[in-house]
Coordinates of C-alpha atoms in Angstrom, one line a residue:
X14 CA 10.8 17.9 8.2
X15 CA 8.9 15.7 6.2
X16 CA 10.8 12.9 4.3
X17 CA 9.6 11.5 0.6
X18 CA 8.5 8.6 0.6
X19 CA 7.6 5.5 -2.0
X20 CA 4.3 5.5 -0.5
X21 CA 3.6 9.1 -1.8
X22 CA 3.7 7.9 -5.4
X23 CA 1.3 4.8 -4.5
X24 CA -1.4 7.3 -3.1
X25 CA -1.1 9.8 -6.0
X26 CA -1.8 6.6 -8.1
X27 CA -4.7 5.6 -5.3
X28 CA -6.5 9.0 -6.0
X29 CA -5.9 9.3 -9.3
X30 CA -7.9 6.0 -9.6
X31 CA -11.7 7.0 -10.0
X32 CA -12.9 2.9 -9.0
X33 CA -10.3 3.5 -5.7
X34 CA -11.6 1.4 -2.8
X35 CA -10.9 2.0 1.0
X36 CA -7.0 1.6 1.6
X37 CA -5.7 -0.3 4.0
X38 CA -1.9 0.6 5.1
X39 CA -0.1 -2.0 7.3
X40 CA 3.2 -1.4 9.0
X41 CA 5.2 -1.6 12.2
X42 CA 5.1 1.8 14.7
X43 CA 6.8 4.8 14.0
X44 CA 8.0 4.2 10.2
X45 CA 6.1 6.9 9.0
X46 CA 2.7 6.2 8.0
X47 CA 0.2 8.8 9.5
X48 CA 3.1 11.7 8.6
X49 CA 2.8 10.6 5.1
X50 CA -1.0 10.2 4.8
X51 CA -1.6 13.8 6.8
X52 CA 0.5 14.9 3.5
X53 CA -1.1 13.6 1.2
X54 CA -4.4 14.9 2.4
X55 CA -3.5 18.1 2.7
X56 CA -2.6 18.1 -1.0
X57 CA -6.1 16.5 -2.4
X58 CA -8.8 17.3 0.3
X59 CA -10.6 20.1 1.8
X60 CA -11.5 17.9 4.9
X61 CA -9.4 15.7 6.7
X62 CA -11.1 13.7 9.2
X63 CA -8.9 12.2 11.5
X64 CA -9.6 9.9 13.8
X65 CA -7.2 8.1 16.5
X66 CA -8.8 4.8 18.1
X67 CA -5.6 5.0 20.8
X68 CA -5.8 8.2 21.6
X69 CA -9.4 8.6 21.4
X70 CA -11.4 5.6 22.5
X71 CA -14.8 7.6 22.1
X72 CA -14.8 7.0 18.8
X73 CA -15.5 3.5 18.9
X74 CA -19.1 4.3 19.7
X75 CA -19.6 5.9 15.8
X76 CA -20.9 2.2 14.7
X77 CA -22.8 2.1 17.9
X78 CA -26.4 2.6 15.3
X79 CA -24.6 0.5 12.8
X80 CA -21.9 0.3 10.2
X81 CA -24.0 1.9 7.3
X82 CA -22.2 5.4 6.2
X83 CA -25.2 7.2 7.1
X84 CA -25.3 6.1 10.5
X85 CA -21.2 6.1 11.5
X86 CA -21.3 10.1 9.8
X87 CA -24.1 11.3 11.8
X88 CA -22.2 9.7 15.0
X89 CA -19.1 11.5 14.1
X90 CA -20.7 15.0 14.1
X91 CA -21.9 13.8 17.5
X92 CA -18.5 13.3 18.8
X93 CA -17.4 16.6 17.7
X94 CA -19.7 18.3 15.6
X95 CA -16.3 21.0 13.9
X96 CA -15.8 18.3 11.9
X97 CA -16.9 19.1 8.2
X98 CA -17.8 16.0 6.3
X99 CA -18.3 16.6 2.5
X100 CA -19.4 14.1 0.2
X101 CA -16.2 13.9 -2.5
X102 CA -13.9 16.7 -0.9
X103 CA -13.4 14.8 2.4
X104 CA -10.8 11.9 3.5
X105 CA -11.8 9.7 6.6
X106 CA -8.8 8.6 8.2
X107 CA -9.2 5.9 10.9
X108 CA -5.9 4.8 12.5
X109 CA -5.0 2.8 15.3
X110 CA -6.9 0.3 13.5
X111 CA -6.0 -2.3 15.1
X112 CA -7.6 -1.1 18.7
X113 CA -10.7 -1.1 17.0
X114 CA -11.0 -3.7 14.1
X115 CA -14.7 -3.8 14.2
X116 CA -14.6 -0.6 12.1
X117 CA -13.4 -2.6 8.9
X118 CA -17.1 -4.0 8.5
X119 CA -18.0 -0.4 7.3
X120 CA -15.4 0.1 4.7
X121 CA -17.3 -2.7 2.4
X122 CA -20.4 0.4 3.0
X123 CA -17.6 3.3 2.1
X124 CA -17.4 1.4 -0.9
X125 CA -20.7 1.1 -2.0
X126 CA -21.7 4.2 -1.5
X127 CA -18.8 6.2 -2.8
X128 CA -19.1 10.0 -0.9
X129 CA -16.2 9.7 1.1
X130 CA -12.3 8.2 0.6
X131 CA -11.2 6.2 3.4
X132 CA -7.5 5.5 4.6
X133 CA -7.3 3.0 7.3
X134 CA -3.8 2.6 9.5
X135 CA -2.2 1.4 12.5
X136 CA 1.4 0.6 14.3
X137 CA 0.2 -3.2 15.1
X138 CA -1.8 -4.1 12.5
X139 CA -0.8 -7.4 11.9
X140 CA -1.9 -9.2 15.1
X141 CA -5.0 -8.0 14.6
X142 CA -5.2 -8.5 10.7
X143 CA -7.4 -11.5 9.9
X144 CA -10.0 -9.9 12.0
X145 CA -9.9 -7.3 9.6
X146 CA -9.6 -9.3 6.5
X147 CA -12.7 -11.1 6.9
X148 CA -14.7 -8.2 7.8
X149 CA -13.8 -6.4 4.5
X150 CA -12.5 -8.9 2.2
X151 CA -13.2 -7.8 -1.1
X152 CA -13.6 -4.0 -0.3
X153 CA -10.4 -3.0 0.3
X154 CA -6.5 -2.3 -0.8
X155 CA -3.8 -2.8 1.1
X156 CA -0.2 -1.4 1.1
X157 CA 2.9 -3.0 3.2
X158 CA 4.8 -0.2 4.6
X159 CA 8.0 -0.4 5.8
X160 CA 10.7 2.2 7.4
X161 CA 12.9 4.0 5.2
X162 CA 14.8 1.6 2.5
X163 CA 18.5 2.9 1.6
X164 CA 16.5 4.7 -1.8
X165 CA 14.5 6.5 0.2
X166 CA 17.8 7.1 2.7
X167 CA 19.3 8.7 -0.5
X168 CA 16.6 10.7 -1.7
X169 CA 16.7 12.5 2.2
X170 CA 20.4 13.0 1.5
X171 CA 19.5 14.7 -1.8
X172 CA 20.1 11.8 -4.4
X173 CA 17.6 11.9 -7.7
X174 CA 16.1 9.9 -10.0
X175 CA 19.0 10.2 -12.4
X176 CA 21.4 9.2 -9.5
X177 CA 19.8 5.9 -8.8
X178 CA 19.5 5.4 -12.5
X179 CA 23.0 6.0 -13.1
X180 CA 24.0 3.1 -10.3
X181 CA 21.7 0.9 -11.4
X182 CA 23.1 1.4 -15.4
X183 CA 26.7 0.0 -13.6
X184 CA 24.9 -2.9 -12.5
X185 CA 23.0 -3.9 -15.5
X186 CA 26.3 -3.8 -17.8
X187 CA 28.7 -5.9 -14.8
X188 CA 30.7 -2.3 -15.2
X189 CA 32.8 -1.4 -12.2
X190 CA 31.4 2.1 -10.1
X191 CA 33.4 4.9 -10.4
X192 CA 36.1 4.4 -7.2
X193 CA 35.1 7.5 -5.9
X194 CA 31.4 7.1 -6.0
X195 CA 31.9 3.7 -4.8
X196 CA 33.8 4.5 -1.4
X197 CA 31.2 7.6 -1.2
X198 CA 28.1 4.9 -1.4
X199 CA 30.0 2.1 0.7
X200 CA 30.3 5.3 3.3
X201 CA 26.2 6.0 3.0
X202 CA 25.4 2.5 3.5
X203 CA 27.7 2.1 6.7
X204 CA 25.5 5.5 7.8
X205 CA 22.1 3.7 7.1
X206 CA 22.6 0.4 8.2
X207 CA 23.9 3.2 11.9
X208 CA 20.8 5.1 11.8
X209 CA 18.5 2.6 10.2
X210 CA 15.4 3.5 8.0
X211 CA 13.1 4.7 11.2
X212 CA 11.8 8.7 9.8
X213 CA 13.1 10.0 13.3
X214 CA 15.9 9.0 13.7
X215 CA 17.1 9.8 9.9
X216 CA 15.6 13.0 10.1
X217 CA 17.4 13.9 13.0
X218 CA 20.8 13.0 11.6
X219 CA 19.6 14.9 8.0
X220 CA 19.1 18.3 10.5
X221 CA 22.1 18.2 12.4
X222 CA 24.6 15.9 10.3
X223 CA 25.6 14.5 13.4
X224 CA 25.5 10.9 15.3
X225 CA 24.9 13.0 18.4
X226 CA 21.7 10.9 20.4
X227 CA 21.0 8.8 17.4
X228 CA 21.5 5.8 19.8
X229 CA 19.3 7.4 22.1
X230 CA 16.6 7.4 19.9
X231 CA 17.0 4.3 19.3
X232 CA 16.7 3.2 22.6
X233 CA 14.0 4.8 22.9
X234 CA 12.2 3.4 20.0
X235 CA 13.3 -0.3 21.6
X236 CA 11.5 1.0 24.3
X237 CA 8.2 1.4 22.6
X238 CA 8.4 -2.0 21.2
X239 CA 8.2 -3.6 24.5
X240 CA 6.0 -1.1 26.1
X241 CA 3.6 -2.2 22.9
X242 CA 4.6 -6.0 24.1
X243 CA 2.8 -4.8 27.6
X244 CA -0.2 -3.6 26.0
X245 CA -0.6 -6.0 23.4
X246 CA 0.2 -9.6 24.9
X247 CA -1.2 -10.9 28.5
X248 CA 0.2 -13.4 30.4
X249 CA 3.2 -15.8 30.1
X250 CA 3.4 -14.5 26.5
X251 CA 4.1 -11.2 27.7
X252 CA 7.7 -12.0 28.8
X253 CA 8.1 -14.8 26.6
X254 CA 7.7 -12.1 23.5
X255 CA 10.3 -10.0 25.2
X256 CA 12.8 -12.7 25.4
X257 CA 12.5 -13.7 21.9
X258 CA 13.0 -10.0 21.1
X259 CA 16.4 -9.7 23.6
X260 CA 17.5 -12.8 21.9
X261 CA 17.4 -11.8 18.5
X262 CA 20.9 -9.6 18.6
X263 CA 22.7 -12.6 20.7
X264 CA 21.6 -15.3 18.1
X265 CA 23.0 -13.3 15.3
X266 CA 26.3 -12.9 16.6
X267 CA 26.5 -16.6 16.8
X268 CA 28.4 -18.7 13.9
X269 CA 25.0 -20.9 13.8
X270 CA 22.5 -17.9 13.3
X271 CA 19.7 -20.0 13.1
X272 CA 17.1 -18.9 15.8
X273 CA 17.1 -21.4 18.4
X274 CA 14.3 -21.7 21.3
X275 CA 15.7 -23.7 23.4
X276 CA 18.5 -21.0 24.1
X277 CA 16.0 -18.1 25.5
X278 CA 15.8 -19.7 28.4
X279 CA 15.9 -22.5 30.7
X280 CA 13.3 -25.8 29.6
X281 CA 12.5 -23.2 26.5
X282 CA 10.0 -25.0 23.9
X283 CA 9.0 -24.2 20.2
X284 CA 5.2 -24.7 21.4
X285 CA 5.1 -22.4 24.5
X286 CA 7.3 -19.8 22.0
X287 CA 6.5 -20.0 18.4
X288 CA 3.4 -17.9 18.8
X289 CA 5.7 -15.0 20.4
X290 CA 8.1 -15.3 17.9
X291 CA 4.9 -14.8 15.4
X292 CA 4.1 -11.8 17.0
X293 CA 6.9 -9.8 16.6
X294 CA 6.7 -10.5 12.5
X295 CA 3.4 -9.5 12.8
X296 CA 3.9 -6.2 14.5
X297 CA 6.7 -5.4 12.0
X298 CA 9.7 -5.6 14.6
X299 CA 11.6 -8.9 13.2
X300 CA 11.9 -10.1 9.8
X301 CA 12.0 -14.1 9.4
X302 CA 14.0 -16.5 6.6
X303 CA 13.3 -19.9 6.7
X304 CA 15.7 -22.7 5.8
X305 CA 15.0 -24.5 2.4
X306 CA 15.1 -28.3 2.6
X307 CA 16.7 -28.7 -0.4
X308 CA 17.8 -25.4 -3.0
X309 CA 15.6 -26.4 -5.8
X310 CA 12.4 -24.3 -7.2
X311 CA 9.6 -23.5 -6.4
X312 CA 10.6 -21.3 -3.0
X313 CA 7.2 -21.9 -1.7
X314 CA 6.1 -25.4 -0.5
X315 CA 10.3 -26.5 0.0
X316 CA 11.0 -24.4 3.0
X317 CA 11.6 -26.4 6.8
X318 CA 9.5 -24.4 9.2
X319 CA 11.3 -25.3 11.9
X320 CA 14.2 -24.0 10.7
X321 CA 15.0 -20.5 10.6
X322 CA 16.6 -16.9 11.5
X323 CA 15.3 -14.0 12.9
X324 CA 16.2 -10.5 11.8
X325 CA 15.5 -7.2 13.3
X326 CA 13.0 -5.7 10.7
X327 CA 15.0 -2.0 11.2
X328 CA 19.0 -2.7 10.9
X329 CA 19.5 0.5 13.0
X330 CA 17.2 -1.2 16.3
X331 CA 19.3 -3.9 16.5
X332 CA 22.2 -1.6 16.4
X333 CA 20.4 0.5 19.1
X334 CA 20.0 -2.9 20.7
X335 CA 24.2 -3.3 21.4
X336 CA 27.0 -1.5 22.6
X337 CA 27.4 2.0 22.0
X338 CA 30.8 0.7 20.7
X339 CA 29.2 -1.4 17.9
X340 CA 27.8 2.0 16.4
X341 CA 31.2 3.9 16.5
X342 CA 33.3 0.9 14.8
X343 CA 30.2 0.1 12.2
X344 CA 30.8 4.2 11.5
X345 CA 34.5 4.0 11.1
X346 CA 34.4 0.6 9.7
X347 CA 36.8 -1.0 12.2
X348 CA 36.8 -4.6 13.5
X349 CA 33.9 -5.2 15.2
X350 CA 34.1 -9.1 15.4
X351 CA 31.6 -11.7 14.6
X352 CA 29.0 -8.9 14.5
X353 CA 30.2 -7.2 11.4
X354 CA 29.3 -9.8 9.1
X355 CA 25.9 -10.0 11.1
X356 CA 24.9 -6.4 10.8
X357 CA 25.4 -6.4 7.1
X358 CA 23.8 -9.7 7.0
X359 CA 20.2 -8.0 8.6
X360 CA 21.0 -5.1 6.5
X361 CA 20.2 -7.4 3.4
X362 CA 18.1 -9.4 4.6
X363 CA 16.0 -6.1 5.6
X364 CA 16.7 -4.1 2.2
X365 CA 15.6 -7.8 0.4
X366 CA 12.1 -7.4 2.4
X367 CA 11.8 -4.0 1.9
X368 CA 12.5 -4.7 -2.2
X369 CA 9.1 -6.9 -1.4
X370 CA 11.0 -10.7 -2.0
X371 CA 10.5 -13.1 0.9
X372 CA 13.3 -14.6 2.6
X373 CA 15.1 -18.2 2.9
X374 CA 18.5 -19.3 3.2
X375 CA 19.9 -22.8 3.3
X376 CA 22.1 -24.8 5.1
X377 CA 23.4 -28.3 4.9
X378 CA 23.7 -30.4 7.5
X379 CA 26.0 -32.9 6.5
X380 CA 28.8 -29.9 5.9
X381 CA 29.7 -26.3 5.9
X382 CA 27.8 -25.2 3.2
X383 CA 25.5 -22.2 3.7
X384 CA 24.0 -19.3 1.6
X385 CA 23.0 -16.3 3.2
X386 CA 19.7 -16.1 1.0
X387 CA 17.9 -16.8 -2.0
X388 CA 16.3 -15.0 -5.1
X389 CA 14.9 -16.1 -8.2
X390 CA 14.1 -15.5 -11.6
X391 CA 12.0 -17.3 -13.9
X392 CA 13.9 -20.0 -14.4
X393 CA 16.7 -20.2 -11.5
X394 CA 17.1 -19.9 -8.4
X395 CA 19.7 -17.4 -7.4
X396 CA 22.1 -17.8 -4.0
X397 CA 23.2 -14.5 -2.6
X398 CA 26.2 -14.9 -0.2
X399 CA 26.7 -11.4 2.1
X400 CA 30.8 -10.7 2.9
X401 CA 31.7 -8.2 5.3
X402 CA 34.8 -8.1 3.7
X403 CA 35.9 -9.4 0.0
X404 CA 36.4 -13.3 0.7
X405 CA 36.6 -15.6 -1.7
X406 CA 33.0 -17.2 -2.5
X407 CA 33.4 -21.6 -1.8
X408 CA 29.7 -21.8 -1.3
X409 CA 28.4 -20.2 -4.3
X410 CA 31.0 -22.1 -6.6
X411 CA 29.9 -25.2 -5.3
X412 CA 26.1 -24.6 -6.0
X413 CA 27.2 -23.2 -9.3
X414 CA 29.2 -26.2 -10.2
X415 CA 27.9 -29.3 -8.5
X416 CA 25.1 -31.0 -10.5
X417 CA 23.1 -31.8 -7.9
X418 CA 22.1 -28.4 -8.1
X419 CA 20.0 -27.7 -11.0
X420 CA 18.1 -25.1 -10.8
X421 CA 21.6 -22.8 -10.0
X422 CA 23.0 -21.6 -12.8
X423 CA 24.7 -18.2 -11.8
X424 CA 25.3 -16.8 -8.3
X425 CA 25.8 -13.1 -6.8
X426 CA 28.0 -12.2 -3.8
X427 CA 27.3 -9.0 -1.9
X428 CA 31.1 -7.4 -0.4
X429 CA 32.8 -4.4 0.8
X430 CA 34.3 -3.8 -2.8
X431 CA 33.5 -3.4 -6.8
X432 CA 31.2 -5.0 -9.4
X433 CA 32.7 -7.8 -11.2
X434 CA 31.6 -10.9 -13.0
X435 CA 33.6 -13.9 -13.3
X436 CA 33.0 -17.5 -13.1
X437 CA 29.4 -17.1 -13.1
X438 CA 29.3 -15.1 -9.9
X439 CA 28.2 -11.6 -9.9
X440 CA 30.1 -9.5 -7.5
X441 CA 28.6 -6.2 -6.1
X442 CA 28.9 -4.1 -3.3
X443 CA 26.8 -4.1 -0.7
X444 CA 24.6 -1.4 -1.1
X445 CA 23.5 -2.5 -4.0
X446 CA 21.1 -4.9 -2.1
X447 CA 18.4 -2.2 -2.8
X448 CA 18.2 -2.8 -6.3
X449 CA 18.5 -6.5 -6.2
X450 CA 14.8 -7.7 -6.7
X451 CA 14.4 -5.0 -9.9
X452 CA 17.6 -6.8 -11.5
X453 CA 16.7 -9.9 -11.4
X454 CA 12.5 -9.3 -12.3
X455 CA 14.2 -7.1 -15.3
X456 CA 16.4 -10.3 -16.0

């Protein structure tokens, strides 16, 4: 079962672009990437060359005569001379990049020469990335690829175009949703933020319509992750990454979410761990929001690096991360304690990097006061507080109302109810995270 994807519409636009350059696709492991680019292949070329630098190490000998086109399509045919290679009806597609980096050096000669299209791809990419960056700056796009977003979620469960435009048309005019759309959307986002966004995992729930080994797949997919940790990282680092990675679930549940070192183990510190912690953003398995000093624009150059949370990159691994429990009452939406409120919490946070915005939050340390996140337009910076529930909103009326804030104008609060607008807080529910980024660029 192939799911449709927002990266579908970025390659038609790729090919359909006659000065297209080598792609680049980054993106954590399993979320889809090679399914969707075997797709879109089959729909444009007559050859597909695919080549797997995990699976098949041999073909890291095709620049073994040099990195010229010439050279690395003769070595091809060596390796397995089936292969048709056509100039302009064939698409090279080399992934696993990031076992073999080297190969990037040639996509500056792809370009240049302009026979073949080239896709480049791979489940770690990031820790491997600057190697590839400096051997084909200038010669390449690049696409961040994520696991399924809750748009994508709705277009597997048969949602349109028209559908996502009618929600978003409730949102633009502060309009309350229908009740019963509302409680039926509520129930789809408590189903996503279960199964998460990974294209196994929803796919099996779309075939069966049941919860049945969903949690098993995830466990499984957990698995990967630190059997990638294995292969990836040597040394000390090796269980050092797998400790920040345990943590991550733990420190979410506390009332202090900030991610704190010195509690993954005993004599813990930030310079034997912040690499590891690194890492895991790089491979696509966490999702990091730093603390501003001070909420104030611009985002960039006013954040405390030393400060921050970690987030699980995929809402349904750190679900498959916690009691089987935790899935059944997040399902039924029944008291699950402390980690309600944290679940949701990752489940913006992750739908706020999918919707491309990076993320901060701030807390103050001389009192209570603490905003979940961050946005902006133009001209303000926009606090976004996340309720499990339908709690009254102290924070944001105090960086609304205070002066020394004043760069806040307005503020939005993400709960389990309606759209509403009073006192200069916009209140939506919670799925509507998706659209958030769009509302406020349109804004």
């Amino acid at each position: 079962m192939y799911l449709k994807r927002k990266i579908d519409t970025y390659l038609e636009d790729w090919h359909k672009d006659a000065n297209r350059k080598p792609l680049i696709i980054k993106g954590g492991r399993q979320i889809g990437k090679t399914e969707s680019v075997r797709r879109f292949a089959s729909k444009h070329y007559e050859n597909f060359i695919e080549l797997n630098f995990t699976e098949h190490p041999i073909y890291k000998e095709i620049t073994r005569d040099g990195f010229d086109v010439a050279s690395i399509i003769k070595s091809i045919s060596y390796v397995d001379n089936s292969l048709r290679l056509e100039p302009g009806k064939t698409l090279i597609f080399f992934d696993e990049l990031q076992d073999f980096p080297q190969i990037a050096t040639s996509l500056k000669f792809f370009k240049q020469d302009g026979r073949f299209d080239v896709i480049c791809s791979g489940s770690m990419l990031g820790i491997n990335y600057h190697k590839i960056e400096s051997n084909s700056v200038g010669y390449k796009s690049d696409y961040e690829m994520f696991s399924m977003d809750f748009e994508e979620f709705l277009w597997a469960k048969g949602f349109q175009a028209s559908d996502i435009e009618e929600l978003y048309s409730f949102m633009k005019t502060n309009e309350p949703v229908p009740d019963l759309l509302n409680k039926k959307m509520m129930s789809l986002f408590r189903e996503f933020c279960v199964l998460g966004g990974m294209p196994e995992v929803v796919a099996k729930y779309i075939s069966t319509e049941s919860f049945q080994d969903i949690q098993t797949l995830q466990s499984q997919l957990i698995l990967d992750y630190k059997e990638d940790v294995r292969k990836y990282v040597s040394g000390l680092d090796q269980t050092r990454v797998l400790n920040v990675l345990q943590r991550i679930p733990a420190q979410l549940a506390q009332e202090n979410k900030k991610f704190q070192i010195t509690k993954i183990a005993a004599g813990a510190k930030t310079r034997d761990y912040w690499g590891c912690v690194e890492w895991l953003i790089d491979a696509g398995v966490a999702n990091i929001c730093y603390c501003l000093n001070f909420p104030e624009l611009p985002i960039k150059g006013n954040i405390d690096p030393t400060k921050y949370k970690l987030y699980m990159a995929d809402t349904g691994l750190l679900i498959g991360m916690l009691d089987p429990q935790v899935q059944a009452n997040l399902k039924a939406n029944t008291a699950i304690g402390t980690y309600k409120g944290a679940l949701y919490e990752n489940a913006i946070g992750e739908a706020l990097r999918k919707s491309g915005a990076d993320l901060v939050y701030y807390k103050r340390q001389d009192s209570t006061l603490e905003t979940e996140f961050f946005l902006r337009t133009l001209d303000h910076l926009v606090p976004i507080e996340v309720k499990a529930g339908n709690n009254q909103s102290k924070t944001l009326r105090t960086l609304i109302q205070s002066d020394k804030y004043k760069d806040i104008s307005w503020g939005i609060k993400l709960h389990d109810g309606n759209i509403g607008f009073a006192n200069d807080i916009l209140t939506l529910p919670l799925y509507y995270s998706f659209l958030l980024n769009r509302y406020l660029t349109d804004k």
